[in-house]
PDB file of C-alpha atoms in Angstrom:
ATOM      1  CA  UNK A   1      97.484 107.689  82.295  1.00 87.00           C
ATOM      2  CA  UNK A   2     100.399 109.897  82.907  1.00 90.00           C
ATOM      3  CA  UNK A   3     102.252 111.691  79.785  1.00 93.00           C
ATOM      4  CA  UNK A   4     105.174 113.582  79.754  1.00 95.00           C
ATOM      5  CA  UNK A   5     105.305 116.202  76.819  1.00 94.00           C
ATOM      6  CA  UNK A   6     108.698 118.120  75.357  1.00 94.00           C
ATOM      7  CA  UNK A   7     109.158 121.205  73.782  1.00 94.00           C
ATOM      8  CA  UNK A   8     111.325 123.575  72.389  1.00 94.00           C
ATOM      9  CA  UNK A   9     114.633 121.614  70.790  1.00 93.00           C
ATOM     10  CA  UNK A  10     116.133 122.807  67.807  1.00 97.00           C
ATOM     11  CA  UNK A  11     119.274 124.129  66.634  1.00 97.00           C
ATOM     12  CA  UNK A  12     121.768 126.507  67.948  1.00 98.00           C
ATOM     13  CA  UNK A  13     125.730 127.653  67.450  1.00 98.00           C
ATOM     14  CA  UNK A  14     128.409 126.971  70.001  1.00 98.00           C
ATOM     15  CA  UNK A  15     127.882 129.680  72.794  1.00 98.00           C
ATOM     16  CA  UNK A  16     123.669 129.821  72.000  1.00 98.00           C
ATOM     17  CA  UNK A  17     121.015 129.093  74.377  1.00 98.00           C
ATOM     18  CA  UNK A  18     118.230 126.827  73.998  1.00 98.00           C
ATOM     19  CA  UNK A  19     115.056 126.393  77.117  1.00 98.00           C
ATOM     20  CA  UNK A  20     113.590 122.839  76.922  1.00 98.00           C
ATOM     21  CA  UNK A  21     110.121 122.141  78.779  1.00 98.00           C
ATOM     22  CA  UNK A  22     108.321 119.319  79.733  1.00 97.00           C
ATOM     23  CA  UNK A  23     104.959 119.477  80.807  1.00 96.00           C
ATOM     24  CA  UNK A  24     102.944 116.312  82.563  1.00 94.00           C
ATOM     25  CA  UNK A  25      99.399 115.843  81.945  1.00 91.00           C
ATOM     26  CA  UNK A  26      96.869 113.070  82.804  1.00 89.00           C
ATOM     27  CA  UNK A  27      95.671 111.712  86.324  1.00 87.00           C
ATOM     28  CA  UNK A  28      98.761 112.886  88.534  1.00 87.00           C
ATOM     29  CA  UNK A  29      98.820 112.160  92.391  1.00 85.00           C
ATOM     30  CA  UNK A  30     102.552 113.850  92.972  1.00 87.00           C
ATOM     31  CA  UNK A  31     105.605 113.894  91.439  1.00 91.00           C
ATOM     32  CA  UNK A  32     108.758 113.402  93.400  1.00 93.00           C
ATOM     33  CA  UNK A  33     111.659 113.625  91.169  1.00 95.00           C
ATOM     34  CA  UNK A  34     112.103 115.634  87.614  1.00 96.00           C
ATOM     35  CA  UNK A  35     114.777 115.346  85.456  1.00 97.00           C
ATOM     36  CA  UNK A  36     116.440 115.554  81.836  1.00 98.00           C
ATOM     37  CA  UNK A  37     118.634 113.336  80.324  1.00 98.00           C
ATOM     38  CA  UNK A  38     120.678 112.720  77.097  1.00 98.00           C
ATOM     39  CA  UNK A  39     121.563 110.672  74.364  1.00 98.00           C
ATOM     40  CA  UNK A  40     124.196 111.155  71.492  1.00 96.00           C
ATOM     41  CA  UNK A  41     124.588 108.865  68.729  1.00 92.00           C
ATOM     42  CA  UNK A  42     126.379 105.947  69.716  1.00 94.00           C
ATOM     43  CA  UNK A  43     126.514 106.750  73.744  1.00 96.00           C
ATOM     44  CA  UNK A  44     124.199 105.910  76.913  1.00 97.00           C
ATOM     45  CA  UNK A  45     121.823 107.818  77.900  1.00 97.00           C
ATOM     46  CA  UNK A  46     122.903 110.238  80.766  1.00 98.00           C
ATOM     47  CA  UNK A  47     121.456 112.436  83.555  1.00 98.00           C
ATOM     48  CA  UNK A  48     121.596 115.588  82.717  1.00 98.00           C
ATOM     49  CA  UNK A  49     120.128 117.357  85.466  1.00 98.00           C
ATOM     50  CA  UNK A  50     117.309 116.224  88.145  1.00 98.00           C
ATOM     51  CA  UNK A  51     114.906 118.161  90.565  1.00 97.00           C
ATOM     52  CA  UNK A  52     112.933 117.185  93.836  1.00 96.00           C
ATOM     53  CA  UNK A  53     109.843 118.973  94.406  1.00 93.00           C
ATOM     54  CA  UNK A  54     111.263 120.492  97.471  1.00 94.00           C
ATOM     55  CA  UNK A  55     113.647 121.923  95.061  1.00 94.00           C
ATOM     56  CA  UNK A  56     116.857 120.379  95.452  1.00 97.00           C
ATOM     57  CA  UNK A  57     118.976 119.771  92.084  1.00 98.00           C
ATOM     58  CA  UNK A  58     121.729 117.940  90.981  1.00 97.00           C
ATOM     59  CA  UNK A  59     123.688 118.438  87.620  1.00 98.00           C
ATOM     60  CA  UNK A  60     126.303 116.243  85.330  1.00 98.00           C
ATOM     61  CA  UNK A  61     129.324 117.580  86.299  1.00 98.00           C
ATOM     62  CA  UNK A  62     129.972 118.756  82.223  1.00 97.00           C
ATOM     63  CA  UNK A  63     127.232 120.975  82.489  1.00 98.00           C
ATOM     64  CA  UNK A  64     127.720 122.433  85.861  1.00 98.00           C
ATOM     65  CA  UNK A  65     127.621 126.449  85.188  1.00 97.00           C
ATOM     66  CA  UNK A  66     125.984 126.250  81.719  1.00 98.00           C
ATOM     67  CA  UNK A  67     122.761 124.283  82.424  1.00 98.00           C
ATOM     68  CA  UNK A  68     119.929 125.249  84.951  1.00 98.00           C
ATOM     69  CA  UNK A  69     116.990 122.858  85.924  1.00 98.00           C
ATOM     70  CA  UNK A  70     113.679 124.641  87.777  1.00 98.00           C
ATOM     71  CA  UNK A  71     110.321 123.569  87.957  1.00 97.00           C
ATOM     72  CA  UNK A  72     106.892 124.629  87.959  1.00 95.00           C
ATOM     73  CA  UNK A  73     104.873 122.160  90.688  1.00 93.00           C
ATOM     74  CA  UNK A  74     101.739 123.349  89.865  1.00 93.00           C
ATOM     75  CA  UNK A  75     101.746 123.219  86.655  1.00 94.00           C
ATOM     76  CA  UNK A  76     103.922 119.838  87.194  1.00 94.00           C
ATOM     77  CA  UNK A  77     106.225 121.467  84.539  1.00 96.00           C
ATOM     78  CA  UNK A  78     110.177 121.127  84.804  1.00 97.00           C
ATOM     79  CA  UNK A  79     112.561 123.781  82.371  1.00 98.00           C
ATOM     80  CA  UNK A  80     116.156 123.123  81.767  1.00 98.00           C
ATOM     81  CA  UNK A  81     117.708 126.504  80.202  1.00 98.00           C
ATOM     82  CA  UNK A  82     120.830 125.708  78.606  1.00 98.00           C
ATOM     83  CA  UNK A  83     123.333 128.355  78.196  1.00 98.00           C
ATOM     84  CA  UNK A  84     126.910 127.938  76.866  1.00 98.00           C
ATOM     85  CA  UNK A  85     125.925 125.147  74.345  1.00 98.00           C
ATOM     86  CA  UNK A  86     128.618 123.231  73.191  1.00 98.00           C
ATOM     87  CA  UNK A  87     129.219 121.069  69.962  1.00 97.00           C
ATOM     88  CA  UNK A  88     129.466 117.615  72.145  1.00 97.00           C
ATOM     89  CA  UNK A  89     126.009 119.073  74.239  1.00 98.00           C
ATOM     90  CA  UNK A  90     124.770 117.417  70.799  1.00 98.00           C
ATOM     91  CA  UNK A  91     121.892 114.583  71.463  1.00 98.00           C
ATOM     92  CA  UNK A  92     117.880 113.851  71.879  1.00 98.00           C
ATOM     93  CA  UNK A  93     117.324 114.703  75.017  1.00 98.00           C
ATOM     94  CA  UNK A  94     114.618 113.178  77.339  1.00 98.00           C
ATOM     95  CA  UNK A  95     112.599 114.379  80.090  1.00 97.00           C
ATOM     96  CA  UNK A  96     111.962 111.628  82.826  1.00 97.00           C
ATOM     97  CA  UNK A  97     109.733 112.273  85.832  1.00 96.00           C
ATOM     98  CA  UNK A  98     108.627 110.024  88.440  1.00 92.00           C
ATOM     99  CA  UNK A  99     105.072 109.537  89.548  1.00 90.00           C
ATOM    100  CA  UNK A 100     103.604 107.747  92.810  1.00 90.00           C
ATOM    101  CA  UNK A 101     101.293 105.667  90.897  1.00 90.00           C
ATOM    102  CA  UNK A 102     102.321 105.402  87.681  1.00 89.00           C
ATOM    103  CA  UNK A 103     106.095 105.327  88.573  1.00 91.00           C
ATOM    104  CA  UNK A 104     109.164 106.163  86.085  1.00 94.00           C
ATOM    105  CA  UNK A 105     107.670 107.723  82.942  1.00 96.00           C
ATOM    106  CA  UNK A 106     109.631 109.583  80.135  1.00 97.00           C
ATOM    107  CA  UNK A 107     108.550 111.806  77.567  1.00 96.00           C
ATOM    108  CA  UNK A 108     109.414 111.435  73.466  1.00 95.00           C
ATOM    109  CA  UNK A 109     112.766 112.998  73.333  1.00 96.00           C
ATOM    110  CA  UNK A 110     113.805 116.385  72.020  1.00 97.00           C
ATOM    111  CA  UNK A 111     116.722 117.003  69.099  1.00 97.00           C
ATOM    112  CA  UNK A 112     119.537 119.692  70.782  1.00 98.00           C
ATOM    113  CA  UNK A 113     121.929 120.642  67.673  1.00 98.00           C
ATOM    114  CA  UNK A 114     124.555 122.629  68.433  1.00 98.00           C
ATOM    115  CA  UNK A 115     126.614 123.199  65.366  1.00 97.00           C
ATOM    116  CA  UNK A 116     128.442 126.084  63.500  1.00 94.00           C
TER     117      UNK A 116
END
């Protein structure tokens, strides 16, 4: 069995930084995709940012230039450091990885609260 596990949400002011990980543990073959997404109260969840183990990323075009996604493959690890926060960057935010046997698996959710 394949767990993802998140760490380090909390609370920041507009302009602070937060650095989320997510760490997978359990029987892992290989993990293709990585990724974090987002959910404020009353919205869809949304991809935040996502990362191939060859390295390639993609972003949410509102956090283009504020966000960065990397990844640690063996450690099967994936970071997002979030720089700039904003008031509406607001939500629980999930990590979501993908694994070749146990397919799309996502971890508990994190609390981001960016508020002055």
């Amino acid at each position: 069995q394949v767990q993802l596990v998140e760490s380090g949400g909390g609370s920041v002011q507009p302009g602070g930084s937060l650095r989320l990980s997510c760490a997978a543990s359990g029987v892992i073959f290989s993990i293709n995709i990585m990724g974090w997404y987002r959910q404020a109260p009353g919205k869809e969840r949304e991809l935040v940012a996502a990362i191939t183990s060859g390295g390639s990323t993609n972003y949410a075009n509102s956090v283009k230039g504020r966000f960065t996604i990397s990844r640690d493959n063996a450690k099967n690890t994936v970071y997002l450091q979030m720089n700039s926060l904003k008031p509406e960057d607001t939500a629980v935010y999930y990590c979501n990885a993908n694994e070749y046997f146990a397919g799309d698996l996502w971890g508990q959710g994190t609390q981001v609260t960016v508020s002055s």
